[in-house]
Amino acid sequence: MELHTFKDYHSMSHAASDSMLRAVMSKPDAVICLATGHTPCLTYRLWVEKILQKNINVSNCFFIGLDEWVGIRADKEGTCHHFLYNYIFHPLHVPESNLHLFNPMSKNLEEECVQMNEIIHSRNGIDMITLGIGMNGHLGFNEPGASLYNDAHVVKLDATTQTVGQKYFATVQSISRGITIGLRQIMQSKKIIVLANGFGKAHIIKQALEGKISTSLPASLLRNCHQATCYIDEEAATLLRK
Ligand code: PGA
């Protein structure tokens, strides 16, 4: 994995959005998987702006969901659905036929996983994935201890994710389960962009980049991925060895 450190959130987001832009310019029918969360907001805003300004054709790109909170209606503010429509699908006019997200209210979550696996497989995997890093080092909802060999699966969220996850919602939610693509699918993605900013992420960034590479900290596994680039700001880099 390559590491790039930037002065601040703004310059980090600019560089990451440029990298995302290069990906869709070099592969106009890319399969794209985008994390939600606070970290990538500016990267996505800039990416969308640049696509529109430069008139880049993304009508042949296909978007898949990384993860979702189980049992919360998709249209509620705070869900991954809501985020992706707001930041990406509405501004880029992505038709429903060019996206596939997990249905968090499905009566058959296993079937949701099967469908997602089939879609990823039939499209020859993910061309570009943009990820944040959870406070516990998770990737998507691959929590500490997740298997390296997992494809899409339903997961019991760990205590950190349940607590931290409340920040996305206006009122307290019961968020005990998630649905996510697996570490195998993430790590097999052809281009991996990882983002982290702010002092709040400094400790987990140090563990992920300088600690043991282990499934007990999923983000650390990306160090073995030659196709991964990590973009962080100076605050998130505070605790790293110089
Ligand atoms: P955040 O979430 O960007 O809101 O910090 C990151 C994550 O949980 O993956």
Short mmCIF file of C-alpha atoms and ligand atoms in Angstrom, two decimals:
data_model
loop_
_atom_site.label_atom_id
_atom_site.label_comp_id
_atom_site.label_asym_id
_atom_site.label_seq_id
_atom_site.Cartn_x
_atom_site.Cartn_y
_atom_site.Cartn_z
CA MET A 1 0.00 0.00 0.00
CA GLU A 2 1.15 3.53 -0.73
CA LEU A 3 0.67 6.23 1.89
CA HIS A 4 0.16 9.92 1.10
CA THR A 5 -0.09 12.50 3.87
CA PHE A 6 -1.64 15.91 3.23
CA LYS A 7 -1.63 19.19 5.08
CA ASP A 8 -5.36 19.14 5.71
CA TYR A 9 -8.70 17.51 4.93
CA HIS A 10 -9.23 19.72 1.89
CA SER A 11 -5.99 18.83 0.11
CA MET A 12 -6.43 15.16 1.04
CA SER A 13 -9.92 15.17 -0.48
CA HIS A 14 -8.71 16.91 -3.64
CA ALA A 15 -6.00 14.31 -4.22
CA ALA A 16 -8.36 11.41 -3.55
CA SER A 17 -11.02 12.83 -5.86
CA ASP A 18 -8.39 13.22 -8.61
CA SER A 19 -7.45 9.58 -8.22
CA MET A 20 -11.12 8.58 -8.42
CA LEU A 21 -11.45 10.73 -11.50
CA ARG A 22 -8.53 9.00 -13.22
CA ALA A 23 -10.20 5.66 -12.50
CA VAL A 24 -13.43 6.51 -14.31
CA MET A 25 -11.57 8.19 -17.17
CA SER A 26 -9.43 5.12 -17.78
CA LYS A 27 -12.34 2.68 -17.36
CA PRO A 28 -15.67 4.26 -18.36
CA ASP A 29 -17.58 1.08 -17.43
CA ALA A 30 -15.94 0.71 -14.01
CA VAL A 31 -17.63 -1.22 -11.20
CA ILE A 32 -17.45 1.19 -8.29
CA CYS A 33 -18.03 0.59 -4.60
CA LEU A 34 -18.17 3.63 -2.32
CA ALA A 35 -18.06 3.74 1.46
CA THR A 36 -20.30 6.19 3.23
CA GLY A 37 -19.47 8.08 6.44
CA HIS A 38 -18.14 11.52 7.27
CA THR A 39 -14.61 11.00 5.93
CA PRO A 40 -15.33 10.77 2.17
CA CYS A 41 -17.94 13.56 1.97
CA LEU A 42 -15.64 16.20 0.50
CA THR A 43 -13.83 13.70 -1.73
CA TYR A 44 -17.17 12.70 -3.27
CA ARG A 45 -18.39 16.28 -3.60
CA LEU A 46 -15.19 17.20 -5.47
CA TRP A 47 -15.27 14.03 -7.56
CA VAL A 48 -18.83 14.72 -8.69
CA GLU A 49 -18.00 18.38 -9.39
CA LYS A 50 -15.00 17.41 -11.51
CA ILE A 51 -16.98 14.77 -13.43
CA LEU A 52 -19.65 17.34 -14.24
CA GLN A 53 -17.20 20.15 -15.04
CA LYS A 54 -15.12 17.98 -17.34
CA ASN A 55 -18.19 16.33 -18.81
CA ILE A 56 -16.90 12.84 -18.11
CA ASN A 57 -19.28 10.12 -19.14
CA VAL A 58 -20.07 7.84 -16.17
CA SER A 59 -23.29 6.48 -17.65
CA ASN A 60 -21.66 3.08 -18.13
CA CYS A 61 -20.29 2.82 -14.60
CA PHE A 62 -22.00 0.42 -12.24
CA PHE A 63 -22.26 1.24 -8.53
CA ILE A 64 -22.57 -1.30 -5.76
CA GLY A 65 -23.18 -0.82 -2.06
CA LEU A 66 -20.42 -1.53 0.42
CA ASP A 67 -22.63 -2.04 3.45
CA GLU A 68 -25.86 -1.04 5.17
CA TRP A 69 -27.50 -0.94 8.60
CA VAL A 70 -29.93 -3.86 8.87
CA GLY A 71 -33.52 -3.07 9.86
CA ILE A 72 -33.45 0.66 9.15
CA ARG A 73 -35.54 1.90 6.27
CA ALA A 74 -33.31 2.75 3.33
CA ASP A 75 -34.76 6.23 2.84
CA LYS A 76 -34.01 7.36 6.39
CA GLU A 77 -31.35 10.05 6.73
CA GLY A 78 -28.22 8.37 8.09
CA THR A 79 -28.41 5.19 6.02
CA CYS A 80 -25.84 4.32 3.38
CA HIS A 81 -28.62 4.44 0.78
CA HIS A 82 -29.57 7.96 1.75
CA PHE A 83 -25.95 9.08 1.68
CA LEU A 84 -25.16 7.59 -1.72
CA TYR A 85 -28.27 9.00 -3.38
CA ASN A 86 -27.54 12.40 -1.91
CA TYR A 87 -23.81 12.60 -2.70
CA ILE A 88 -23.51 10.46 -5.81
CA PHE A 89 -26.57 9.01 -7.53
CA HIS A 90 -28.78 12.11 -7.68
CA PRO A 91 -26.08 14.58 -8.74
CA LEU A 92 -24.68 12.18 -11.34
CA HIS A 93 -28.16 11.04 -12.47
CA VAL A 94 -27.24 7.38 -12.02
CA PRO A 95 -30.21 5.28 -13.19
CA GLU A 96 -31.46 2.46 -10.94
CA SER A 97 -30.32 -0.01 -13.60
CA ASN A 98 -26.71 1.07 -12.94
CA LEU A 99 -26.64 0.41 -9.22
CA HIS A 100 -27.22 -2.31 -6.70
CA LEU A 101 -27.43 -1.75 -2.94
CA PHE A 102 -28.25 -4.13 -0.11
CA ASN A 103 -31.92 -4.03 0.91
CA PRO A 104 -31.70 -3.56 4.69
CA MET A 105 -35.38 -4.49 5.22
CA SER A 106 -35.25 -7.73 3.28
CA LYS A 107 -36.92 -10.75 4.88
CA ASN A 108 -34.14 -12.81 3.36
CA LEU A 109 -30.79 -11.22 4.09
CA GLU A 110 -28.90 -14.32 2.99
CA GLU A 111 -30.46 -13.90 -0.43
CA GLU A 112 -29.34 -10.25 -0.43
CA CYS A 113 -25.79 -11.50 0.10
CA VAL A 114 -26.09 -14.11 -2.65
CA GLN A 115 -27.36 -11.48 -5.09
CA MET A 116 -24.55 -9.08 -4.25
CA ASN A 117 -21.96 -11.83 -4.64
CA GLU A 118 -23.41 -12.79 -8.02
CA ILE A 119 -23.37 -9.21 -9.24
CA ILE A 120 -19.77 -8.65 -8.18
CA HIS A 121 -18.72 -11.97 -9.68
CA SER A 122 -20.60 -11.52 -12.96
CA ARG A 123 -18.99 -8.09 -13.44
CA ASN A 124 -15.49 -9.45 -12.85
CA GLY A 125 -15.04 -7.84 -9.46
CA ILE A 126 -14.76 -4.28 -8.26
CA ASP A 127 -12.63 -1.85 -10.27
CA MET A 128 -12.49 0.90 -7.69
CA ILE A 129 -13.42 0.94 -4.02
CA THR A 130 -13.19 3.98 -1.76
CA LEU A 131 -13.07 3.20 1.94
CA GLY A 132 -13.02 4.95 5.29
CA ILE A 133 -11.56 3.36 8.41
CA GLY A 134 -13.80 2.77 11.42
CA MET A 135 -12.70 3.71 14.93
CA ASN A 136 -12.18 0.00 15.55
CA GLY A 137 -10.33 -0.51 12.26
CA HIS A 138 -13.29 -1.97 10.40
CA LEU A 139 -13.64 -1.84 6.60
CA GLY A 140 -17.27 -1.65 5.55
CA PHE A 141 -18.85 -3.71 8.32
CA ASN A 142 -16.00 -6.19 8.43
CA GLU A 143 -15.46 -5.85 12.14
CA PRO A 144 -12.33 -6.90 14.07
CA GLY A 145 -11.96 -10.67 13.70
CA ALA A 146 -13.79 -10.86 10.33
CA SER A 147 -12.65 -13.67 8.06
CA LEU A 148 -10.32 -12.91 5.18
CA TYR A 149 -12.29 -15.36 3.07
CA ASN A 150 -15.73 -13.82 3.52
CA ASP A 151 -17.87 -12.58 0.67
CA ALA A 152 -21.05 -10.61 1.45
CA HIS A 153 -22.48 -11.47 4.84
CA VAL A 154 -24.65 -10.30 7.70
CA VAL A 155 -22.76 -9.26 10.78
CA LYS A 156 -23.45 -8.50 14.41
CA LEU A 157 -21.94 -5.05 14.82
CA ASP A 158 -19.43 -4.58 17.58
CA ALA A 159 -19.98 -2.19 20.47
CA THR A 160 -17.77 0.55 18.99
CA THR A 161 -19.64 0.56 15.68
CA GLN A 162 -23.02 0.60 17.45
CA THR A 163 -21.97 3.60 19.53
CA VAL A 164 -20.08 5.54 16.85
CA GLY A 165 -22.78 4.80 14.25
CA GLN A 166 -25.34 6.88 16.14
CA LYS A 167 -23.60 10.01 14.80
CA TYR A 168 -25.20 9.51 11.40
CA PHE A 169 -28.78 9.59 12.71
CA ALA A 170 -30.88 12.40 14.13
CA THR A 171 -32.39 10.13 16.81
CA VAL A 172 -31.03 7.05 18.61
CA GLN A 173 -31.32 3.92 16.48
CA SER A 174 -31.08 0.24 17.18
CA ILE A 175 -28.12 -0.68 14.97
CA SER A 176 -27.07 -4.09 16.16
CA ARG A 177 -26.65 -5.73 12.74
CA GLY A 178 -25.13 -4.79 9.43
CA ILE A 179 -24.80 -6.29 5.97
CA THR A 180 -21.55 -5.86 4.10
CA ILE A 181 -19.43 -7.12 1.26
CA GLY A 182 -16.55 -9.23 2.55
CA LEU A 183 -12.85 -8.67 3.05
CA ARG A 184 -12.06 -10.96 0.16
CA GLN A 185 -14.10 -8.81 -2.23
CA ILE A 186 -12.59 -5.62 -0.84
CA MET A 187 -9.02 -6.88 -1.08
CA GLN A 188 -9.52 -8.22 -4.59
CA SER A 189 -10.68 -4.80 -5.83
CA LYS A 190 -8.44 -3.53 -8.60
CA LYS A 191 -7.98 -0.08 -7.12
CA ILE A 192 -8.41 0.65 -3.42
CA ILE A 193 -8.55 4.20 -2.03
CA VAL A 194 -8.51 4.51 1.76
CA LEU A 195 -9.20 7.79 3.55
CA ALA A 196 -8.76 9.00 7.11
CA ASN A 197 -8.64 12.47 8.59
CA GLY A 198 -8.60 14.22 11.93
CA PHE A 199 -7.02 13.61 15.35
CA GLY A 200 -9.84 11.22 16.18
CA LYS A 201 -8.40 8.72 13.70
CA ALA A 202 -4.74 9.10 14.74
CA HIS A 203 -4.71 6.13 17.10
CA ILE A 204 -6.40 3.68 14.72
CA ILE A 205 -4.20 4.90 11.84
CA LYS A 206 -1.09 4.18 13.88
CA GLN A 207 -2.35 0.68 14.67
CA ALA A 208 -3.42 0.04 11.07
CA LEU A 209 -0.17 1.29 9.51
CA GLU A 210 2.42 0.34 12.10
CA GLY A 211 0.86 -2.46 14.16
CA LYS A 212 0.53 -6.14 13.40
CA ILE A 213 -1.16 -7.05 10.11
CA SER A 214 -4.11 -9.07 11.30
CA THR A 215 -7.83 -9.64 10.85
CA SER A 216 -8.22 -8.32 14.39
CA LEU A 217 -7.69 -4.93 12.74
CA PRO A 218 -9.12 -5.27 9.22
CA ALA A 219 -7.64 -1.98 7.95
CA SER A 220 -4.12 -3.31 8.62
CA LEU A 221 -4.69 -5.97 5.91
CA LEU A 222 -4.61 -3.29 3.23
CA ARG A 223 -0.86 -2.96 3.77
CA ASN A 224 -0.57 -6.21 1.83
CA CYS A 225 -2.51 -4.76 -1.11
CA HIS A 226 -0.16 -3.27 -3.73
CA GLN A 227 -3.17 -1.64 -5.44
CA ALA A 228 -4.18 0.31 -2.31
CA THR A 229 -3.41 3.98 -1.69
CA CYS A 230 -4.07 5.56 1.67
CA TYR A 231 -4.79 9.29 1.85
CA ILE A 232 -4.57 10.87 5.29
CA ASP A 233 -4.22 14.36 6.67
CA GLU A 234 -1.53 15.52 9.09
CA GLU A 235 -3.87 15.24 12.06
CA ALA A 236 -4.57 11.57 11.38
CA ALA A 237 -0.81 11.05 10.89
CA THR A 238 0.10 12.65 14.23
CA LEU A 239 1.13 9.43 16.00
CA LEU A 240 2.99 7.83 13.10
CA ARG A 241 6.75 7.41 13.33
CA LYS A 242 8.21 10.20 11.26
P1 PGA B 1 -16.42 7.94 9.27
O1 PGA B 1 -16.67 6.37 9.25
O2 PGA B 1 -15.93 8.31 7.92
O3 PGA B 1 -17.75 8.56 9.60
O4 PGA B 1 -15.37 8.20 10.33
C1 PGA B 1 -15.66 5.53 8.82
C2 PGA B 1 -16.09 4.07 8.91
O5 PGA B 1 -16.75 3.69 9.87
O6 PGA B 1 -15.73 3.30 8.01
#
